[in-house]
mmCIF file of C-alpha atoms in Angstrom:
data_model
loop_
_atom_site.group_PDB
_atom_site.id
_atom_site.type_symbol
_atom_site.label_atom_id
_atom_site.label_comp_id
_atom_site.label_asym_id
_atom_site.label_seq_id
_atom_site.Cartn_x
_atom_site.Cartn_y
_atom_site.Cartn_z
ATOM 1 C CA MET A 425 63.398 19.051 128.900
ATOM 2 C CA GLY A 426 64.398 21.735 131.406
ATOM 3 C CA LYS A 427 66.152 24.942 130.490
ATOM 4 C CA GLY A 428 69.540 23.610 131.622
ATOM 5 C CA GLY A 429 69.105 20.544 129.403
ATOM 6 C CA GLU A 430 68.250 22.727 126.409
ATOM 7 C CA HIS A 431 71.404 24.783 126.939
ATOM 8 C CA ALA A 432 73.545 21.660 127.293
ATOM 9 C CA GLY A 433 72.002 20.167 124.159
ATOM 10 C CA HIS A 434 72.653 23.351 122.189
ATOM 11 C CA ARG A 435 76.287 23.375 123.308
ATOM 12 C CA GLU A 436 76.801 19.781 122.273
ATOM 13 C CA ARG A 437 75.134 20.312 118.887
ATOM 14 C CA LEU A 438 77.350 23.315 118.151
ATOM 15 C CA LYS A 439 80.474 21.432 119.242
ATOM 16 C CA ARG A 440 79.532 18.376 117.148
ATOM 17 C CA ARG A 441 78.875 20.614 114.154
ATOM 18 C CA PHE A 442 82.345 22.136 114.423
ATOM 19 C CA ALA A 443 83.921 18.695 114.910
ATOM 20 C CA ARG A 444 82.133 17.468 111.783
ATOM 21 C CA GLU A 445 82.905 20.461 109.532
ATOM 22 C CA ARG A 446 86.377 21.243 110.927
ATOM 23 C CA ASN A 447 85.991 24.908 109.959
ATOM 24 C CA LEU A 448 83.790 27.900 110.766
ATOM 25 C CA GLU A 449 82.732 28.836 107.237
ATOM 26 C CA THR A 450 79.027 28.066 107.752
ATOM 27 C CA PHE A 451 78.843 29.541 111.259
ATOM 28 C CA GLU A 452 77.196 32.887 111.942
ATOM 29 C CA PRO A 453 79.352 35.443 113.824
ATOM 30 C CA HIS A 454 77.372 34.966 117.056
ATOM 31 C CA GLU A 455 77.799 31.170 116.749
ATOM 32 C CA VAL A 456 81.568 31.518 116.438
ATOM 33 C CA LEU A 457 81.537 33.671 119.546
ATOM 34 C CA GLU A 458 79.249 31.246 121.355
ATOM 35 C CA LEU A 459 81.595 28.373 120.624
ATOM 36 C CA LEU A 460 84.531 30.360 121.951
ATOM 37 C CA LEU A 461 82.657 31.463 125.066
ATOM 38 C CA TYR A 462 81.987 27.839 126.015
ATOM 39 C CA TYR A 463 85.631 27.557 127.075
ATOM 40 C CA ALA A 464 85.411 30.583 129.372
ATOM 41 C CA ILE A 465 81.895 29.979 130.709
ATOM 42 C CA PRO A 466 81.503 26.236 131.397
ATOM 43 C CA GLN A 467 77.762 26.335 132.139
ATOM 44 C CA GLY A 468 74.746 28.326 131.051
ATOM 45 C CA ASP A 469 73.494 29.810 127.801
ATOM 46 C CA THR A 470 76.156 31.944 126.077
ATOM 47 C CA ASN A 471 73.898 32.857 123.140
ATOM 48 C CA PRO A 472 72.559 36.089 124.699
ATOM 49 C CA LEU A 473 76.063 37.173 125.690
ATOM 50 C CA ALA A 474 77.389 36.489 122.175
ATOM 51 C CA HIS A 475 74.632 38.643 120.680
ATOM 52 C CA ARG A 476 75.186 41.330 123.325
ATOM 53 C CA LEU A 477 78.911 41.554 122.552
ATOM 54 C CA ILE A 478 78.382 41.824 118.791
ATOM 55 C CA GLU A 479 75.677 44.451 119.275
ATOM 56 C CA GLU A 480 77.951 46.428 121.606
ATOM 57 C CA PHE A 481 81.049 46.408 119.384
ATOM 58 C CA GLY A 482 79.455 46.061 115.945
ATOM 59 C CA SER A 483 81.125 42.911 114.624
ATOM 60 C CA LEU A 484 82.987 39.766 115.644
ATOM 61 C CA PRO A 485 86.419 41.223 114.681
ATOM 62 C CA ALA A 486 85.659 44.333 116.747
ATOM 63 C CA VAL A 487 84.837 42.154 119.777
ATOM 64 C CA LEU A 488 88.192 40.392 119.449
ATOM 65 C CA GLU A 489 90.031 43.707 119.017
ATOM 66 C CA ALA A 490 88.491 45.249 122.144
ATOM 67 C CA SER A 491 90.539 45.730 125.297
ATOM 68 C CA PRO A 492 89.859 43.695 128.464
ATOM 69 C CA GLU A 493 88.557 46.843 130.139
ATOM 70 C CA GLU A 494 86.086 47.513 127.311
ATOM 71 C CA LEU A 495 84.911 43.902 127.266
ATOM 72 C CA GLN A 496 84.273 43.842 130.999
ATOM 73 C CA GLN A 497 81.879 46.758 130.629
ATOM 74 C CA VAL A 498 79.482 44.301 128.957
ATOM 75 C CA LYS A 499 77.179 42.471 131.384
ATOM 76 C CA GLY A 500 78.248 38.853 131.765
ATOM 77 C CA VAL A 501 81.913 39.337 130.813
ATOM 78 C CA GLY A 502 84.346 38.719 133.637
ATOM 79 C CA ALA A 503 88.135 38.872 133.726
ATOM 80 C CA HIS A 504 88.510 35.223 132.613
ATOM 81 C CA THR A 505 86.229 35.684 129.597
ATOM 82 C CA ALA A 506 87.901 38.977 128.636
ATOM 83 C CA SER A 507 91.316 37.314 128.856
ATOM 84 C CA LEU A 508 90.253 34.520 126.499
ATOM 85 C CA LEU A 509 88.705 36.902 123.959
ATOM 86 C CA THR A 510 91.745 39.198 123.853
ATOM 87 C CA LEU A 511 94.047 36.200 123.348
ATOM 88 C CA ILE A 512 92.550 35.188 119.989
ATOM 89 C CA LEU A 513 93.999 37.850 117.640
ATOM 90 C CA PRO A 514 97.571 37.740 119.062
ATOM 91 C CA LEU A 515 97.410 33.939 118.899
ATOM 92 C CA THR A 516 96.268 34.058 115.262
ATOM 93 C CA CYS A 517 99.088 36.472 114.390
ATOM 94 C CA ALA A 518 101.657 34.259 116.117
ATOM 95 C CA ILE A 519 100.473 31.143 114.288
ATOM 96 C CA LYS A 520 100.552 32.997 110.967
ATOM 97 C CA ARG A 521 104.062 34.301 111.651
ATOM 98 C CA PHE A 522 105.417 30.898 112.660
ATOM 99 C CA SER A 523 103.730 29.019 109.797
ATOM 100 C CA GLN A 524 105.087 31.426 107.185
ATOM 101 C CA GLN A 525 108.688 31.179 108.299
ATOM 102 C CA GLU A 526 109.616 29.135 105.239
ATOM 103 C CA VAL A 527 113.208 30.361 105.212
ATOM 104 C CA SER A 528 115.207 27.673 106.995
ATOM 105 C CA VAL A 529 118.690 28.431 105.658
ATOM 106 C CA ILE A 530 120.206 31.900 105.222
ATOM 107 C CA ARG A 531 122.555 31.970 102.230
ATOM 108 C CA GLY A 532 122.577 35.700 101.690
ATOM 109 C CA VAL A 533 120.787 38.995 102.077
ATOM 110 C CA LYS A 534 117.773 37.926 99.990
ATOM 111 C CA GLU A 535 116.799 35.080 102.343
ATOM 112 C CA ALA A 536 117.612 37.154 105.423
ATOM 113 C CA ALA A 537 115.427 40.047 104.244
ATOM 114 C CA GLN A 538 112.574 37.669 103.404
ATOM 115 C CA LEU A 539 112.624 36.147 106.873
ATOM 116 C CA ALA A 540 112.991 39.565 108.531
ATOM 117 C CA ARG A 541 109.858 40.818 106.747
ATOM 118 C CA GLN A 542 107.949 37.701 107.834
ATOM 119 C CA LEU A 543 108.962 38.304 111.447
ATOM 120 C CA MET A 544 107.701 41.900 111.285
ATOM 121 C CA GLN A 545 104.608 41.510 109.123
ATOM 122 C CA ASP A 546 101.950 41.773 111.847
ATOM 123 C CA ALA A 547 103.705 44.421 113.965
ATOM 124 C CA LYS A 548 101.945 47.761 114.464
ATOM 125 C CA VAL A 549 104.789 49.002 116.690
ATOM 126 C CA GLU A 550 108.567 48.793 116.353
ATOM 127 C CA ARG A 551 109.778 45.268 117.079
ATOM 128 C CA VAL A 552 113.278 43.860 117.538
ATOM 129 C CA ALA A 553 114.062 40.235 116.677
ATOM 130 C CA LEU A 554 117.177 38.124 116.446
ATOM 131 C CA ILE A 555 117.690 35.529 113.709
ATOM 132 C CA MET A 556 119.982 32.858 115.148
ATOM 133 C CA MET A 557 121.823 30.390 112.884
ATOM 134 C CA ASP A 558 124.205 27.468 113.111
ATOM 135 C CA ALA A 559 127.549 27.248 111.310
ATOM 136 C CA LYS A 560 125.825 26.208 108.048
ATOM 137 C CA GLY A 561 123.356 29.110 108.089
ATOM 138 C CA LYS A 562 120.420 27.001 109.252
ATOM 139 C CA VAL A 563 117.932 29.080 111.241
ATOM 140 C CA ILE A 564 117.728 27.804 114.820
ATOM 141 C CA ARG A 565 115.541 30.383 116.581
ATOM 142 C CA THR A 566 113.994 33.768 115.798
ATOM 143 C CA PRO A 567 113.039 35.257 119.176
ATOM 144 C CA THR A 568 111.323 38.609 119.505
ATOM 145 C CA ILE A 569 113.591 40.618 121.780
ATOM 146 C CA ALA A 570 111.497 43.735 122.399
ATOM 147 C CA GLU A 571 108.512 45.775 121.244
ATOM 148 C CA GLY A 572 108.113 49.518 121.640
ATOM 149 C CA THR A 573 105.922 52.250 120.197
ATOM 150 C CA ALA A 574 105.005 53.165 116.624
ATOM 151 C CA CYS A 575 108.177 55.231 116.285
ATOM 152 C CA SER A 576 110.772 53.837 118.706
ATOM 153 C CA VAL A 577 111.986 50.721 120.487
ATOM 154 C CA GLU A 578 114.764 49.919 122.914
ATOM 155 C CA MET A 579 117.284 47.358 121.696
ATOM 156 C CA PRO A 580 118.294 45.568 124.907
ATOM 157 C CA ILE A 581 121.734 44.099 124.236
ATOM 158 C CA PRO A 582 121.784 42.150 127.569
ATOM 159 C CA LYS A 583 118.618 40.299 126.539
ATOM 160 C CA MET A 584 120.198 39.427 123.178
ATOM 161 C CA VAL A 585 123.268 38.136 125.015
ATOM 162 C CA GLU A 586 121.006 35.969 127.211
ATOM 163 C CA TRP A 587 119.456 34.409 124.109
ATOM 164 C CA VAL A 588 122.863 33.762 122.564
ATOM 165 C CA VAL A 589 124.104 32.112 125.767
ATOM 166 C CA ARG A 590 120.990 29.927 125.819
ATOM 167 C CA VAL A 591 120.875 28.904 122.143
ATOM 168 C CA LYS A 592 124.616 29.047 121.285
ATOM 169 C CA PRO A 593 124.332 30.068 117.603
ATOM 170 C CA ALA A 594 127.327 30.473 115.320
ATOM 171 C CA SER A 595 125.940 33.716 113.889
ATOM 172 C CA VAL A 596 123.063 36.143 114.326
ATOM 173 C CA ILE A 597 121.191 38.747 112.299
ATOM 174 C CA LEU A 598 119.607 41.677 114.107
ATOM 175 C CA THR A 599 116.353 42.902 112.590
ATOM 176 C CA HIS A 600 113.789 45.524 113.477
ATOM 177 C CA ASN A 601 111.042 47.434 111.712
ATOM 178 C CA HIS A 602 109.969 50.989 110.974
ATOM 179 C CA PRO A 603 106.184 50.470 110.727
ATOM 180 C CA GLY A 604 104.655 52.613 108.028
ATOM 181 C CA GLY A 605 107.941 54.356 107.375
ATOM 182 C CA ASP A 606 111.283 54.502 105.582
ATOM 183 C CA ALA A 607 113.702 51.616 106.060
ATOM 184 C CA MET A 608 116.699 53.972 106.287
ATOM 185 C CA PRO A 609 118.464 53.317 109.627
ATOM 186 C CA SER A 610 118.866 56.016 112.233
ATOM 187 C CA TYR A 611 121.878 57.049 114.304
ATOM 188 C CA GLN A 612 120.422 55.017 117.183
ATOM 189 C CA ASP A 613 120.173 51.976 114.900
ATOM 190 C CA ASP A 614 123.899 52.359 114.121
ATOM 191 C CA HIS A 615 124.677 52.650 117.826
ATOM 192 C CA SER A 616 122.720 49.485 118.673
ATOM 193 C CA THR A 617 124.412 47.590 115.841
ATOM 194 C CA ARG A 618 127.825 48.648 117.116
ATOM 195 C CA GLN A 619 126.932 47.553 120.662
ATOM 196 C CA LEU A 620 125.788 44.149 119.426
ATOM 197 C CA LEU A 621 128.963 43.738 117.377
ATOM 198 C CA MET A 622 131.069 44.452 120.472
ATOM 199 C CA ALA A 623 129.065 42.030 122.640
ATOM 200 C CA MET A 624 129.155 39.219 120.067
ATOM 201 C CA ARG A 625 132.870 39.766 119.422
ATOM 202 C CA PHE A 626 133.628 38.771 123.005
ATOM 203 C CA MET A 627 131.357 35.728 122.626
ATOM 204 C CA GLU A 628 132.919 34.736 119.273
ATOM 205 C CA VAL A 629 129.558 34.899 117.512
ATOM 206 C CA GLU A 630 129.346 36.466 114.044
ATOM 207 C CA VAL A 631 126.899 39.312 113.428
ATOM 208 C CA SER A 632 126.018 38.710 109.783
ATOM 209 C CA ASP A 633 123.685 41.645 109.195
ATOM 210 C CA HIS A 634 121.222 44.160 110.596
ATOM 211 C CA ILE A 635 118.081 44.385 108.509
ATOM 212 C CA VAL A 636 115.597 47.240 108.875
ATOM 213 C CA VAL A 637 112.113 46.460 107.564
ATOM 214 C CA GLY A 638 110.212 49.461 106.243
ATOM 215 C CA GLU A 639 106.718 49.699 104.830
ATOM 216 C CA THR A 640 107.772 48.606 101.335
ATOM 217 C CA GLU A 641 111.566 48.291 101.412
ATOM 218 C CA THR A 642 114.212 46.590 103.524
ATOM 219 C CA TYR A 643 117.634 47.999 104.366
ATOM 220 C CA SER A 644 120.555 45.604 104.813
ATOM 221 C CA TYR A 645 123.642 46.886 106.619
ATOM 222 C CA GLU A 646 125.657 44.125 104.954
ATOM 223 C CA ARG A 647 124.397 44.850 101.430
ATOM 224 C CA GLU A 648 124.989 48.586 101.782
ATOM 225 C CA GLY A 649 128.531 48.129 103.131
ATOM 226 C CA ARG A 650 127.591 49.772 106.412
ATOM 227 C CA LEU A 651 128.195 46.731 108.603
ATOM 228 C CA GLU A 652 131.922 46.486 107.888
ATOM 229 C CA GLY A 653 132.547 50.068 108.982
ATOM 230 C CA LEU A 654 130.640 49.543 112.218
ATOM 231 C CA ARG A 655 132.500 46.279 112.767
ATOM 232 C CA ARG A 656 135.848 48.091 112.513
ATOM 233 C CA GLU A 657 134.645 50.722 114.986
ATOM 234 C CA ALA A 658 133.410 48.010 117.354
ATOM 235 C CA ASN A 659 136.744 46.184 117.168
ATOM 236 C CA ILE A 660 138.623 49.398 117.973
ATOM 237 C CA ARG A 661 136.355 50.193 120.912
ATOM 238 C CA ALA A 662 136.534 46.628 122.202
ATOM 239 C CA GLY A 663 140.324 46.775 122.011
ATOM 240 C CA GLN A 664 140.364 50.091 123.862
ATOM 241 C CA ALA A 665 138.080 48.682 126.542
ATOM 242 C CA ARG A 666 140.342 45.663 126.996
ATOM 243 C CA VAL A 667 143.446 47.875 127.338
ATOM 244 C CA ALA A 668 141.669 50.105 129.845
ATOM 245 C CA TYR A 669 140.606 47.073 131.875
ATOM 246 C CA GLN A 670 144.108 45.571 131.890
ATOM 247 C CA THR A 671 145.561 48.956 132.936
ATOM 248 C CA TRP A 672 143.020 49.243 135.770
ATOM 249 C CA GLU A 673 143.993 45.736 136.989
#
């Protein structure tokens, strides 16, 4: 058998082994990487490249955590292969986040806080998400609106409005995280909440809460009585804006 036939046979044996076992528990790290590389490199022997990557970065997890630029420094890794390898960890995190969203109906702060923590659990930077519900509190969508740095994130109200127009929920809960920090909201968090309240007021969509997820605690604007005060301020400002607009006309 020629060299090409040996490579093809090895590929098929590894693929059949995975199909038979349906898990990777008995696979060596380089074999897991080989199997993955098959889908980026359709022909040839990926065994040397798998070993080279693990030797370069030290472990399989380290290979998957490397940046595309770092990966492409290794001989045999092109842009397509680097793209596939860097996709794996974000994909795993997304699957974990979606599969653990067991909260399907929001009846109060407890369920809302549980879902908010699930939405933020893999985030290493500040993330903003919107929990969108129907009139009975059933969760419809939980889109991630924005991601920022470890200590700040922009809360783009126009993007939230776009999602509300698209999904048409009866109510929403704004949530974001303070990774590795205190859940106590900042002045900017208050400002963003007020802006969302004003925007949703014109759309006749209820803002039920804003939940800040800290390292160990969660802060609920509704539970702490903070939301009602901001809602009153938003109503006053919305009324003033309407009067100003009518006067201008």
